[in-house]
mmCIF file of C-alpha atoms and ligand atoms in Angstrom:
data_model
loop_
_atom_site.group_PDB
_atom_site.id
_atom_site.type_symbol
_atom_site.label_atom_id
_atom_site.label_comp_id
_atom_site.label_asym_id
_atom_site.label_seq_id
_atom_site.Cartn_x
_atom_site.Cartn_y
_atom_site.Cartn_z
ATOM 1 C CA UNK E 183 0.140 -0.180 -0.161
ATOM 2 C CA UNK E 184 1.424 3.164 -0.895
ATOM 3 C CA UNK E 185 2.020 5.479 2.146
ATOM 4 C CA UNK E 186 2.059 9.029 0.703
ATOM 5 C CA UNK E 187 0.788 11.727 2.863
ATOM 6 C CA UNK E 188 -2.839 12.880 2.359
ATOM 7 C CA UNK E 189 -4.843 14.163 5.139
ATOM 8 C CA UNK E 190 -8.309 12.601 3.562
ATOM 9 C CA UNK E 191 -10.266 9.806 5.751
ATOM 10 C CA UNK E 192 -9.063 6.360 4.591
ATOM 11 C CA UNK E 193 -10.587 2.906 4.811
ATOM 12 C CA UNK E 194 -7.058 1.325 6.235
ATOM 13 C CA UNK E 195 -7.831 1.339 9.542
ATOM 14 C CA UNK E 196 -9.549 2.551 12.814
ATOM 15 C CA UNK E 197 -5.911 3.667 13.875
ATOM 16 C CA UNK E 198 -5.666 5.811 10.902
ATOM 17 C CA UNK E 199 -8.482 7.994 12.231
ATOM 18 C CA UNK E 200 -7.686 10.434 14.935
ATOM 19 C CA UNK E 201 -9.093 11.331 18.406
ATOM 20 C CA UNK E 202 -13.094 11.933 18.949
ATOM 21 C CA UNK E 203 -13.303 15.597 19.470
ATOM 22 C CA UNK E 204 -15.067 14.760 22.739
ATOM 23 C CA UNK E 205 -12.164 12.747 24.219
ATOM 24 C CA UNK E 206 -9.810 15.343 23.066
ATOM 25 C CA UNK E 207 -11.761 17.938 25.013
ATOM 26 C CA UNK E 208 -12.423 15.803 28.287
ATOM 27 C CA UNK E 209 -8.254 15.568 28.105
ATOM 28 C CA UNK E 210 -7.747 19.057 27.567
ATOM 29 C CA UNK E 211 -10.461 19.364 30.436
ATOM 30 C CA UNK E 212 -8.271 17.390 32.476
ATOM 31 C CA UNK E 213 -4.930 19.208 32.158
ATOM 32 C CA UNK E 214 -5.709 21.184 34.589
ATOM 33 C CA UNK E 215 -3.544 21.721 38.187
ATOM 34 C CA UNK E 216 -1.846 18.611 40.032
ATOM 35 C CA UNK E 217 -3.655 15.471 40.649
ATOM 36 C CA UNK E 218 -1.585 12.157 42.295
ATOM 37 C CA UNK E 219 0.331 10.518 39.752
ATOM 38 C CA UNK E 220 0.455 6.245 38.973
ATOM 39 C CA UNK E 221 -3.145 6.251 39.311
ATOM 40 C CA UNK E 222 -4.019 7.615 42.633
ATOM 41 C CA UNK E 223 -6.198 10.562 40.556
ATOM 42 C CA UNK E 224 -9.880 11.557 40.839
ATOM 43 C CA UNK E 225 -10.183 10.397 37.043
ATOM 44 C CA UNK E 226 -8.672 7.195 37.130
ATOM 45 C CA UNK E 227 -10.973 6.100 40.027
ATOM 46 C CA UNK E 228 -14.183 7.427 38.032
ATOM 47 C CA UNK E 229 -13.033 5.371 35.083
ATOM 48 C CA UNK E 230 -12.681 2.340 36.879
ATOM 49 C CA UNK E 231 -15.951 2.720 38.262
ATOM 50 C CA UNK E 232 -17.580 3.863 34.718
ATOM 51 C CA UNK E 233 -16.447 0.372 33.674
ATOM 52 C CA UNK E 234 -17.378 -1.232 36.616
ATOM 53 C CA UNK E 235 -20.774 -0.063 35.950
ATOM 54 C CA UNK E 236 -20.924 -1.171 32.576
ATOM 55 C CA UNK E 237 -19.243 -4.668 33.151
ATOM 56 C CA UNK E 238 -20.026 -5.491 36.884
ATOM 57 C CA UNK E 239 -19.085 -4.061 40.073
ATOM 58 C CA UNK E 240 -16.515 -7.366 40.833
ATOM 59 C CA UNK E 241 -14.364 -6.270 37.872
ATOM 60 C CA UNK E 242 -10.929 -5.452 38.329
ATOM 61 C CA UNK E 243 -9.959 -2.766 36.019
ATOM 62 C CA UNK E 244 -6.387 -1.499 34.749
ATOM 63 C CA UNK E 245 -5.776 1.036 32.462
ATOM 64 C CA UNK E 246 -3.018 0.592 30.297
ATOM 65 C CA UNK E 247 -1.492 2.136 26.884
ATOM 66 C CA UNK E 248 -1.722 -0.121 24.300
ATOM 67 C CA UNK E 249 -3.811 -3.056 22.845
ATOM 68 C CA UNK E 250 -0.422 -5.614 22.308
ATOM 69 C CA UNK E 251 0.434 -4.569 26.100
ATOM 70 C CA UNK E 252 -3.045 -5.614 27.101
ATOM 71 C CA UNK E 253 -2.722 -8.574 25.454
ATOM 72 C CA UNK E 254 0.199 -9.668 27.254
ATOM 73 C CA UNK E 255 -0.509 -8.588 30.616
ATOM 74 C CA UNK E 256 -3.922 -10.728 30.471
ATOM 75 C CA UNK E 257 -2.317 -13.750 29.258
ATOM 76 C CA UNK E 258 0.846 -13.032 31.518
ATOM 77 C CA UNK E 259 -1.616 -13.679 34.753
ATOM 78 C CA UNK E 260 -3.165 -16.666 33.035
ATOM 79 C CA UNK E 261 -0.582 -18.698 31.905
ATOM 80 C CA UNK E 262 3.197 -19.780 32.771
ATOM 81 C CA UNK E 263 6.256 -20.511 30.850
ATOM 82 C CA UNK E 264 5.437 -24.494 29.971
ATOM 83 C CA UNK E 265 1.604 -23.682 29.334
ATOM 84 C CA UNK E 266 0.049 -22.790 25.942
ATOM 85 C CA UNK E 267 -2.758 -20.349 24.868
ATOM 86 C CA UNK E 268 -4.897 -21.560 22.180
ATOM 87 C CA UNK E 269 -6.145 -19.033 19.780
ATOM 88 C CA UNK E 270 -7.424 -18.673 16.334
ATOM 89 C CA UNK E 271 -4.713 -18.785 13.222
ATOM 90 C CA UNK E 272 -6.029 -15.323 12.638
ATOM 91 C CA UNK E 273 -5.232 -13.817 16.199
ATOM 92 C CA UNK E 274 -3.940 -10.754 16.015
ATOM 93 C CA UNK E 275 -2.037 -11.918 19.365
ATOM 94 C CA UNK E 276 -0.396 -14.564 16.897
ATOM 95 C CA UNK E 277 -0.147 -13.318 13.751
ATOM 96 C CA UNK E 278 0.914 -9.337 14.309
ATOM 97 C CA UNK E 279 2.274 -8.462 18.086
ATOM 98 C CA UNK E 280 5.795 -9.545 16.566
ATOM 99 C CA UNK E 281 5.432 -12.525 19.076
ATOM 100 C CA UNK E 282 5.348 -10.260 22.079
ATOM 101 C CA UNK E 283 3.553 -12.521 24.252
ATOM 102 C CA UNK E 284 5.650 -15.611 23.519
ATOM 103 C CA UNK E 285 8.847 -13.311 24.503
ATOM 104 C CA UNK E 286 7.017 -12.051 27.273
ATOM 105 C CA UNK E 287 5.644 -14.655 28.875
ATOM 106 C CA UNK E 288 7.632 -17.576 27.247
ATOM 107 C CA UNK E 289 4.602 -19.803 26.406
ATOM 108 C CA UNK E 290 3.287 -21.481 23.179
ATOM 109 C CA UNK E 291 0.160 -20.024 21.352
ATOM 110 C CA UNK E 292 -1.470 -22.700 19.981
ATOM 111 C CA UNK E 293 -3.890 -21.691 16.614
ATOM 112 C CA UNK E 294 -7.201 -23.562 15.587
ATOM 113 C CA UNK E 295 -8.502 -23.252 12.566
ATOM 114 C CA UNK E 296 -10.886 -19.774 12.236
ATOM 115 C CA UNK E 297 -12.167 -19.399 8.464
ATOM 116 C CA UNK E 298 -14.188 -16.863 9.483
ATOM 117 C CA UNK E 299 -11.792 -15.489 12.338
ATOM 118 C CA UNK E 300 -13.908 -17.491 15.105
ATOM 119 C CA UNK E 301 -12.538 -21.049 16.501
ATOM 120 C CA UNK E 302 -14.668 -23.565 17.713
ATOM 121 C CA UNK E 303 -14.615 -25.905 20.550
ATOM 122 C CA UNK E 304 -13.745 -29.037 18.302
ATOM 123 C CA UNK E 305 -10.607 -26.393 17.359
ATOM 124 C CA UNK E 306 -10.330 -26.017 21.382
ATOM 125 C CA UNK E 307 -10.439 -29.978 21.666
ATOM 126 C CA UNK E 308 -7.761 -31.060 19.770
ATOM 127 C CA UNK E 309 -5.576 -29.475 21.561
ATOM 128 C CA UNK E 310 -6.648 -31.329 24.632
ATOM 129 C CA UNK E 311 -5.015 -34.476 23.717
ATOM 130 C CA UNK E 312 -1.178 -33.863 25.034
ATOM 131 C CA UNK E 313 -2.645 -32.490 28.599
ATOM 132 C CA UNK E 314 -0.466 -34.044 31.269
ATOM 133 C CA UNK E 315 2.371 -35.049 28.800
ATOM 134 C CA UNK E 316 5.525 -33.086 29.556
ATOM 135 C CA UNK E 317 6.892 -33.109 25.677
ATOM 136 C CA UNK E 318 4.278 -30.521 25.101
ATOM 137 C CA UNK E 319 3.152 -27.168 26.093
ATOM 138 C CA UNK E 320 -0.117 -28.018 28.360
ATOM 139 C CA UNK E 321 -3.117 -25.631 27.159
ATOM 140 C CA UNK E 322 -3.837 -23.457 30.130
ATOM 141 C CA UNK E 323 -6.171 -20.980 28.377
ATOM 142 C CA UNK E 324 -8.085 -19.867 25.031
ATOM 143 C CA UNK E 325 -8.231 -16.528 23.236
ATOM 144 C CA UNK E 326 -11.196 -14.995 21.499
ATOM 145 C CA UNK E 327 -10.830 -11.736 19.473
ATOM 146 C CA UNK E 328 -14.566 -9.535 19.638
ATOM 147 C CA UNK E 329 -14.829 -8.375 16.854
ATOM 148 C CA UNK E 330 -12.976 -11.051 15.062
ATOM 149 C CA UNK E 331 -9.866 -9.972 12.771
ATOM 150 C CA UNK E 332 -12.516 -10.701 9.985
ATOM 151 C CA UNK E 333 -14.803 -8.573 11.083
ATOM 152 C CA UNK E 334 -17.055 -11.221 12.589
ATOM 153 C CA UNK E 335 -18.775 -11.415 16.028
ATOM 154 C CA UNK E 336 -19.015 -14.022 18.142
ATOM 155 C CA UNK E 337 -22.558 -14.263 19.873
ATOM 156 C CA UNK E 338 -22.937 -14.310 23.529
ATOM 157 C CA UNK E 339 -24.315 -17.935 22.954
ATOM 158 C CA UNK E 340 -20.948 -18.861 21.053
ATOM 159 C CA UNK E 341 -18.881 -17.065 23.343
ATOM 160 C CA UNK E 342 -20.482 -19.364 26.362
ATOM 161 C CA UNK E 343 -20.346 -22.451 24.940
ATOM 162 C CA UNK E 344 -16.422 -22.281 24.486
ATOM 163 C CA UNK E 345 -16.776 -20.592 28.062
ATOM 164 C CA UNK E 346 -18.082 -23.625 29.546
ATOM 165 C CA UNK E 347 -16.137 -26.096 27.371
ATOM 166 C CA UNK E 348 -12.857 -24.393 29.028
ATOM 167 C CA UNK E 349 -13.883 -24.118 32.133
ATOM 168 C CA UNK E 350 -14.638 -27.794 32.109
ATOM 169 C CA UNK E 351 -11.464 -28.692 31.427
ATOM 170 C CA UNK E 352 -9.352 -26.391 33.671
ATOM 171 C CA UNK E 353 -9.093 -23.625 31.213
ATOM 172 C CA UNK E 354 -9.169 -20.135 31.251
ATOM 173 C CA UNK E 355 -10.618 -17.454 28.965
ATOM 174 C CA UNK E 356 -9.385 -14.571 27.538
ATOM 175 C CA UNK E 357 -10.879 -11.615 25.163
ATOM 176 C CA UNK E 358 -8.998 -9.382 23.046
ATOM 177 C CA UNK E 359 -11.850 -6.942 23.092
ATOM 178 C CA UNK E 360 -9.817 -4.758 20.326
ATOM 179 C CA UNK E 361 -13.314 -3.759 18.918
ATOM 180 C CA UNK E 362 -15.487 -4.666 21.724
ATOM 181 C CA UNK E 363 -17.656 -1.914 21.256
ATOM 182 C CA UNK E 364 -18.650 -2.823 17.594
ATOM 183 C CA UNK E 365 -19.570 -6.058 18.319
ATOM 184 C CA UNK E 366 -21.584 -4.898 21.150
ATOM 185 C CA UNK E 367 -23.736 -2.415 19.409
ATOM 186 C CA UNK E 368 -23.571 -5.233 16.303
ATOM 187 C CA UNK E 369 -25.184 -7.273 18.907
ATOM 188 C CA UNK E 370 -27.349 -4.978 19.899
ATOM 189 C CA UNK E 371 -26.657 -6.270 24.121
ATOM 190 C CA UNK E 372 -25.019 -4.989 27.020
ATOM 191 C CA UNK E 373 -21.019 -5.014 27.063
ATOM 192 C CA UNK E 374 -21.778 -7.648 30.067
ATOM 193 C CA UNK E 375 -23.290 -9.930 27.678
ATOM 194 C CA UNK E 376 -20.641 -10.604 26.516
ATOM 195 C CA UNK E 377 -17.858 -10.656 28.862
ATOM 196 C CA UNK E 378 -18.923 -11.145 32.383
ATOM 197 C CA UNK E 379 -21.754 -12.980 31.585
ATOM 198 C CA UNK E 380 -20.909 -14.938 29.426
ATOM 199 C CA UNK E 381 -17.901 -16.560 31.377
ATOM 200 C CA UNK E 382 -15.032 -14.347 30.045
ATOM 201 C CA UNK E 383 -12.339 -14.395 32.998
ATOM 202 C CA UNK E 384 -9.841 -11.370 31.704
ATOM 203 C CA UNK E 385 -10.755 -8.752 28.556
ATOM 204 C CA UNK E 386 -8.084 -6.979 26.821
ATOM 205 C CA UNK E 387 -10.543 -3.665 26.848
ATOM 206 C CA UNK E 388 -10.098 -1.667 23.627
ATOM 207 C CA UNK E 389 -10.601 2.119 23.500
ATOM 208 C CA UNK E 390 -8.423 3.348 20.727
ATOM 209 C CA UNK E 391 -9.884 1.796 17.786
ATOM 210 C CA UNK E 392 -13.208 3.887 19.392
ATOM 211 C CA UNK E 393 -11.797 7.277 19.027
ATOM 212 C CA UNK E 394 -9.658 7.212 21.975
ATOM 213 C CA UNK E 395 -5.817 8.668 21.733
ATOM 214 C CA UNK E 396 -4.428 5.942 23.455
ATOM 215 C CA UNK E 397 -6.424 3.998 26.344
ATOM 216 C CA UNK E 398 -6.975 0.345 26.709
ATOM 217 C CA UNK E 399 -7.822 -1.628 30.024
ATOM 218 C CA UNK E 400 -6.927 -5.197 31.019
ATOM 219 C CA UNK E 401 -9.898 -6.240 33.253
ATOM 220 C CA UNK E 402 -10.142 -9.633 35.524
ATOM 221 C CA UNK E 403 -13.600 -10.910 35.918
ATOM 222 C CA UNK E 404 -11.971 -13.711 37.833
ATOM 223 C CA UNK E 405 -10.480 -11.615 40.747
ATOM 224 C CA UNK E 406 -7.527 -14.495 41.606
ATOM 225 C CA UNK E 407 -6.011 -13.204 38.182
ATOM 226 C CA UNK E 408 -5.624 -10.037 39.442
ATOM 227 C CA UNK E 409 -3.782 -10.781 42.101
ATOM 228 C CA UNK E 410 0.127 -8.979 41.875
ATOM 229 C CA UNK E 411 -1.185 -7.280 39.008
ATOM 230 C CA UNK E 412 0.050 -4.025 39.832
ATOM 231 C CA UNK E 413 3.131 -5.283 39.850
ATOM 232 C CA UNK E 414 2.906 -6.989 36.729
ATOM 233 C CA UNK E 415 2.056 -3.855 35.301
ATOM 234 C CA UNK E 416 4.602 -1.765 36.428
ATOM 235 C CA UNK E 417 7.201 -4.777 35.017
ATOM 236 C CA UNK E 418 5.621 -4.526 32.077
ATOM 237 C CA UNK E 419 6.163 -0.707 31.658
ATOM 238 C CA UNK E 420 2.318 -0.161 31.514
ATOM 239 C CA UNK E 421 2.113 1.700 34.158
ATOM 240 C CA UNK E 422 1.593 5.264 33.232
ATOM 241 C CA UNK E 423 2.719 8.299 35.336
ATOM 242 C CA UNK E 424 0.133 10.639 33.855
ATOM 243 C CA UNK E 425 -2.589 8.112 34.358
ATOM 244 C CA UNK E 426 -5.354 11.138 34.985
ATOM 245 C CA UNK E 427 -5.003 11.145 31.075
ATOM 246 C CA UNK E 428 -6.352 7.493 30.366
ATOM 247 C CA UNK E 429 -8.603 7.629 32.907
ATOM 248 C CA UNK E 430 -10.401 11.090 31.304
ATOM 249 C CA UNK E 431 -10.330 9.331 28.261
ATOM 250 C CA UNK E 432 -12.471 6.112 29.185
ATOM 251 C CA UNK E 433 -14.807 9.040 31.468
ATOM 252 C CA UNK E 434 -15.334 10.728 27.930
ATOM 253 C CA UNK E 435 -16.027 7.154 26.531
ATOM 254 C CA UNK E 436 -19.087 6.607 28.545
ATOM 255 C CA UNK E 437 -20.515 9.972 29.113
ATOM 256 C CA UNK E 438 -23.291 10.153 27.053
ATOM 257 C CA UNK E 439 -22.610 6.906 25.392
ATOM 258 C CA UNK E 440 -20.151 7.867 23.261
ATOM 259 C CA UNK E 441 -18.910 4.269 22.834
ATOM 260 C CA UNK E 442 -22.073 3.728 21.431
ATOM 261 C CA UNK E 443 -22.621 6.513 19.142
ATOM 262 C CA UNK E 444 -19.118 5.750 17.638
ATOM 263 C CA UNK E 445 -19.388 2.469 17.336
ATOM 264 C CA UNK E 446 -22.909 2.416 15.717
ATOM 265 C CA UNK E 447 -21.563 5.060 13.455
ATOM 266 C CA UNK E 448 -18.495 3.544 12.177
ATOM 267 C CA UNK E 449 -20.801 0.282 11.838
ATOM 268 C CA UNK E 450 -23.212 1.774 9.936
ATOM 269 C CA UNK E 451 -21.014 2.944 7.263
ATOM 270 C CA UNK E 452 -19.409 -0.657 7.036
ATOM 271 C CA UNK E 453 -23.022 -1.400 6.187
ATOM 272 C CA UNK E 454 -23.600 0.874 3.805
ATOM 273 C CA UNK E 455 -19.614 0.356 2.214
ATOM 274 C CA UNK E 456 -20.820 -3.275 1.966
ATOM 275 C CA UNK E 457 -24.583 -2.488 0.029
ATOM 276 C CA UNK E 458 -22.153 -0.584 -2.027
ATOM 277 C CA UNK E 459 -19.551 -2.924 -2.871
ATOM 278 C CA UNK E 460 -21.910 -5.895 -3.241
ATOM 279 C CA UNK E 461 -24.036 -4.258 -6.117
ATOM 280 C CA UNK E 462 -20.884 -3.764 -8.207
ATOM 281 C CA UNK E 463 -19.814 -6.824 -10.702
ATOM 282 C CA UNK E 464 -16.539 -7.974 -10.487
ATOM 283 C CA UNK E 465 -16.528 -7.361 -6.296
ATOM 284 C CA UNK E 466 -16.825 -10.048 -4.175
ATOM 285 C CA UNK E 467 -17.758 -9.980 -0.178
ATOM 286 C CA UNK E 468 -15.993 -12.555 1.098
ATOM 287 C CA UNK E 469 -16.805 -12.166 4.970
ATOM 288 C CA UNK E 470 -20.095 -11.496 6.761
ATOM 289 C CA UNK E 471 -19.978 -7.633 7.487
ATOM 290 C CA UNK E 472 -21.155 -7.439 11.507
ATOM 291 C CA UNK E 473 -18.793 -4.571 12.706
ATOM 292 C CA UNK E 474 -16.887 -2.302 11.206
ATOM 293 C CA UNK E 475 -14.462 -4.235 8.567
ATOM 294 C CA UNK E 476 -15.149 -5.491 5.414
ATOM 295 C CA UNK E 477 -13.355 -8.213 3.341
ATOM 296 C CA UNK E 478 -13.698 -7.725 -0.318
ATOM 297 C CA UNK E 479 -11.977 -9.233 -3.218
ATOM 298 C CA UNK E 480 -11.243 -6.453 -5.789
ATOM 299 C CA UNK E 481 -9.383 -7.025 -9.630
ATOM 300 C CA UNK E 482 -5.702 -6.716 -8.477
ATOM 301 C CA UNK E 483 -5.273 -4.050 -11.322
ATOM 302 C CA UNK E 484 -7.646 -0.980 -9.956
ATOM 303 C CA UNK E 485 -6.266 -1.521 -6.447
ATOM 304 C CA UNK E 486 -2.968 0.631 -6.853
ATOM 305 C CA UNK E 487 -5.056 3.618 -7.897
ATOM 306 C CA UNK E 488 -7.924 3.395 -5.266
ATOM 307 C CA UNK E 489 -5.323 3.275 -2.642
ATOM 308 C CA UNK E 490 -4.036 6.194 -3.546
ATOM 309 C CA UNK E 491 -6.790 8.329 -2.469
ATOM 310 C CA UNK E 492 -8.102 6.229 -0.300
ATOM 311 C CA UNK E 493 -5.413 3.795 1.745
ATOM 312 C CA UNK E 494 -6.113 0.420 2.801
ATOM 313 C CA UNK E 495 -4.687 -2.725 2.981
ATOM 314 C CA UNK E 496 -4.546 -5.624 0.932
ATOM 315 C CA UNK E 497 -5.409 -8.613 3.444
ATOM 316 C CA UNK E 498 -4.239 -11.644 1.321
ATOM 317 C CA UNK E 499 -2.020 -10.789 -2.010
ATOM 318 C CA UNK E 500 -3.069 -13.982 -3.714
ATOM 319 C CA UNK E 501 -6.133 -13.321 -4.313
ATOM 320 C CA UNK E 502 -6.656 -8.885 -4.518
ATOM 321 C CA UNK E 503 -8.400 -9.560 -1.186
ATOM 322 C CA UNK E 504 -8.822 -6.029 0.608
ATOM 323 C CA UNK E 505 -9.740 -5.074 3.971
ATOM 324 C CA UNK E 506 -11.469 -1.978 4.564
ATOM 325 C CA UNK E 507 -12.337 -0.644 7.980
ATOM 326 C CA UNK E 508 -14.931 2.540 8.943
ATOM 327 C CA UNK E 509 -14.441 4.559 11.826
ATOM 328 C CA UNK E 510 -15.829 6.721 14.095
ATOM 329 C CA UNK E 511 -15.077 9.809 11.600
ATOM 330 C CA UNK E 512 -16.104 7.489 8.464
ATOM 331 C CA UNK E 513 -18.662 10.155 6.194
ATOM 332 C CA UNK E 514 -21.449 8.882 3.947
ATOM 333 C CA UNK E 515 -19.621 10.937 0.840
ATOM 334 C CA UNK E 516 -16.128 8.530 1.943
ATOM 335 C CA UNK E 517 -18.452 5.584 1.272
ATOM 336 C CA UNK E 518 -19.853 6.253 -1.687
ATOM 337 C CA UNK E 519 -17.069 8.413 -3.377
ATOM 338 C CA UNK E 520 -14.941 5.160 -3.298
ATOM 339 C CA UNK E 521 -17.785 2.537 -4.375
ATOM 340 C CA UNK E 522 -17.870 4.794 -7.587
ATOM 341 C CA UNK E 523 -14.553 4.770 -8.211
ATOM 342 C CA UNK E 524 -14.268 1.282 -7.890
ATOM 343 C CA UNK E 525 -17.396 1.598 -10.227
ATOM 344 C CA UNK E 526 -15.892 3.460 -12.224
ATOM 345 C CA UNK E 527 -12.090 1.891 -12.642
ATOM 346 C CA UNK E 528 -13.855 -2.173 -13.511
ATOM 347 C CA UNK E 529 -16.111 -0.024 -15.712
ATOM 348 C CA UNK E 530 -12.927 1.503 -17.642
ATOM 349 C CA UNK E 531 -10.786 -1.972 -17.302
ATOM 350 C CA UNK E 532 -13.455 -3.385 -19.109
ATOM 351 C CA UNK E 533 -13.956 -0.961 -22.153
ATOM 352 C CA UNK E 534 -10.097 -2.259 -22.845
ATOM 353 C CA UNK E 535 -11.515 -5.292 -23.348
ATOM 354 C CA UNK E 536 -13.923 -4.931 -25.758
HETATM 355 C C1 PLP O 1214 -7.312 -7.350 16.861
HETATM 356 C C2 PLP O 1214 -6.773 -6.635 17.619
HETATM 357 N N1 PLP O 1214 -5.824 -6.710 18.545
HETATM 358 C C3 PLP O 1214 -4.903 -6.031 19.381
HETATM 359 C C4 PLP O 1214 -4.574 -4.758 18.755
HETATM 360 C C5 PLP O 1214 -2.976 -3.965 18.966
HETATM 361 O O1 PLP O 1214 -3.535 -2.905 19.588
HETATM 362 P P1 PLP O 1214 -2.579 -2.052 19.906
HETATM 363 O O2 PLP O 1214 -1.933 -1.636 18.298
HETATM 364 O O3 PLP O 1214 -2.743 -0.859 20.391
HETATM 365 O O4 PLP O 1214 -1.210 -2.403 20.262
HETATM 366 C C6 PLP O 1214 -5.438 -4.503 17.342
HETATM 367 C C7 PLP O 1214 -4.126 -3.405 16.601
HETATM 368 O O5 PLP O 1214 -4.572 -3.242 15.559
HETATM 369 C C8 PLP O 1214 -6.078 -5.675 17.024
HETATM 370 O O6 PLP O 1214 -6.726 -5.327 15.717
#
């Protein structure tokens, strides 16, 4: 993908979007006077209360900077180095975090098939045959991503099924919730329906992709996992000295349901883009569009010129499958302009062959 500087909105990632103005103002408003550092400030306290109000009063909540760190620190609290985490073959923690979990924890990641981004009980079961055999890393946790790396969404029932199976087999269940808000609004359920109520033990709670500048949380529903976590977070270099600014961002996210408004908007833009693209001969959607990601095969020859104006990633070079992501600030015109350009480019290509 060309990485020219350009000031328009793109479909490359919800990380390419800026900070939601309401979040930025909340940070500016928090920028007054001195408050205690390292999380002993009123903003952090309120943020934790707001998160507990959504996820359950017993949730143990710790703010951190990045999604990768949240994943690693969650998993580090769940497994030891001779143990293993079972995750989707497409899982971000497996494919895109430079082996951070393996390095920091020393554990093994075992992959399960996930054609639509979702693992199944059968896929988890496959890895249990060597339990008790010292020649094999011992599965101790399962990690699922919500929404998945393919933009699909686990239903509360699907999560519960995996959670029950995991718990019956002495495994813990982690959720990488980098796009948890997009999943919740797609399902139209409260956040706790896909986390605490569905049997999740530890959650990477992602704010950045939904409009924060930098703000994620590590959340434990199993209190034992939280033991000593403050020490792990510090050793893991994720204890923010000026934590009030992380707190202020989460407070903004839960003020007037900003999380819901932003995620609903991003999902709605994704639906619009999917509908537009589905109507263009020569374009093929490859995954169900449920959250804010679209996977579509585009004719390879039209990709570079599209990317000049609307940067996006090619997910699979061999099939020319593109990944397009919408965000809180995607506008309808971005979607319709992009779709007309695709239509036009495909039309121009066809004419050359006449
Ligand atoms: C599913 C998923 N998990 C985790 C992350 C990691 O987040 P960060 O880039 O903040 O480390 C990402 C970011 O792209 C992601 O898509």
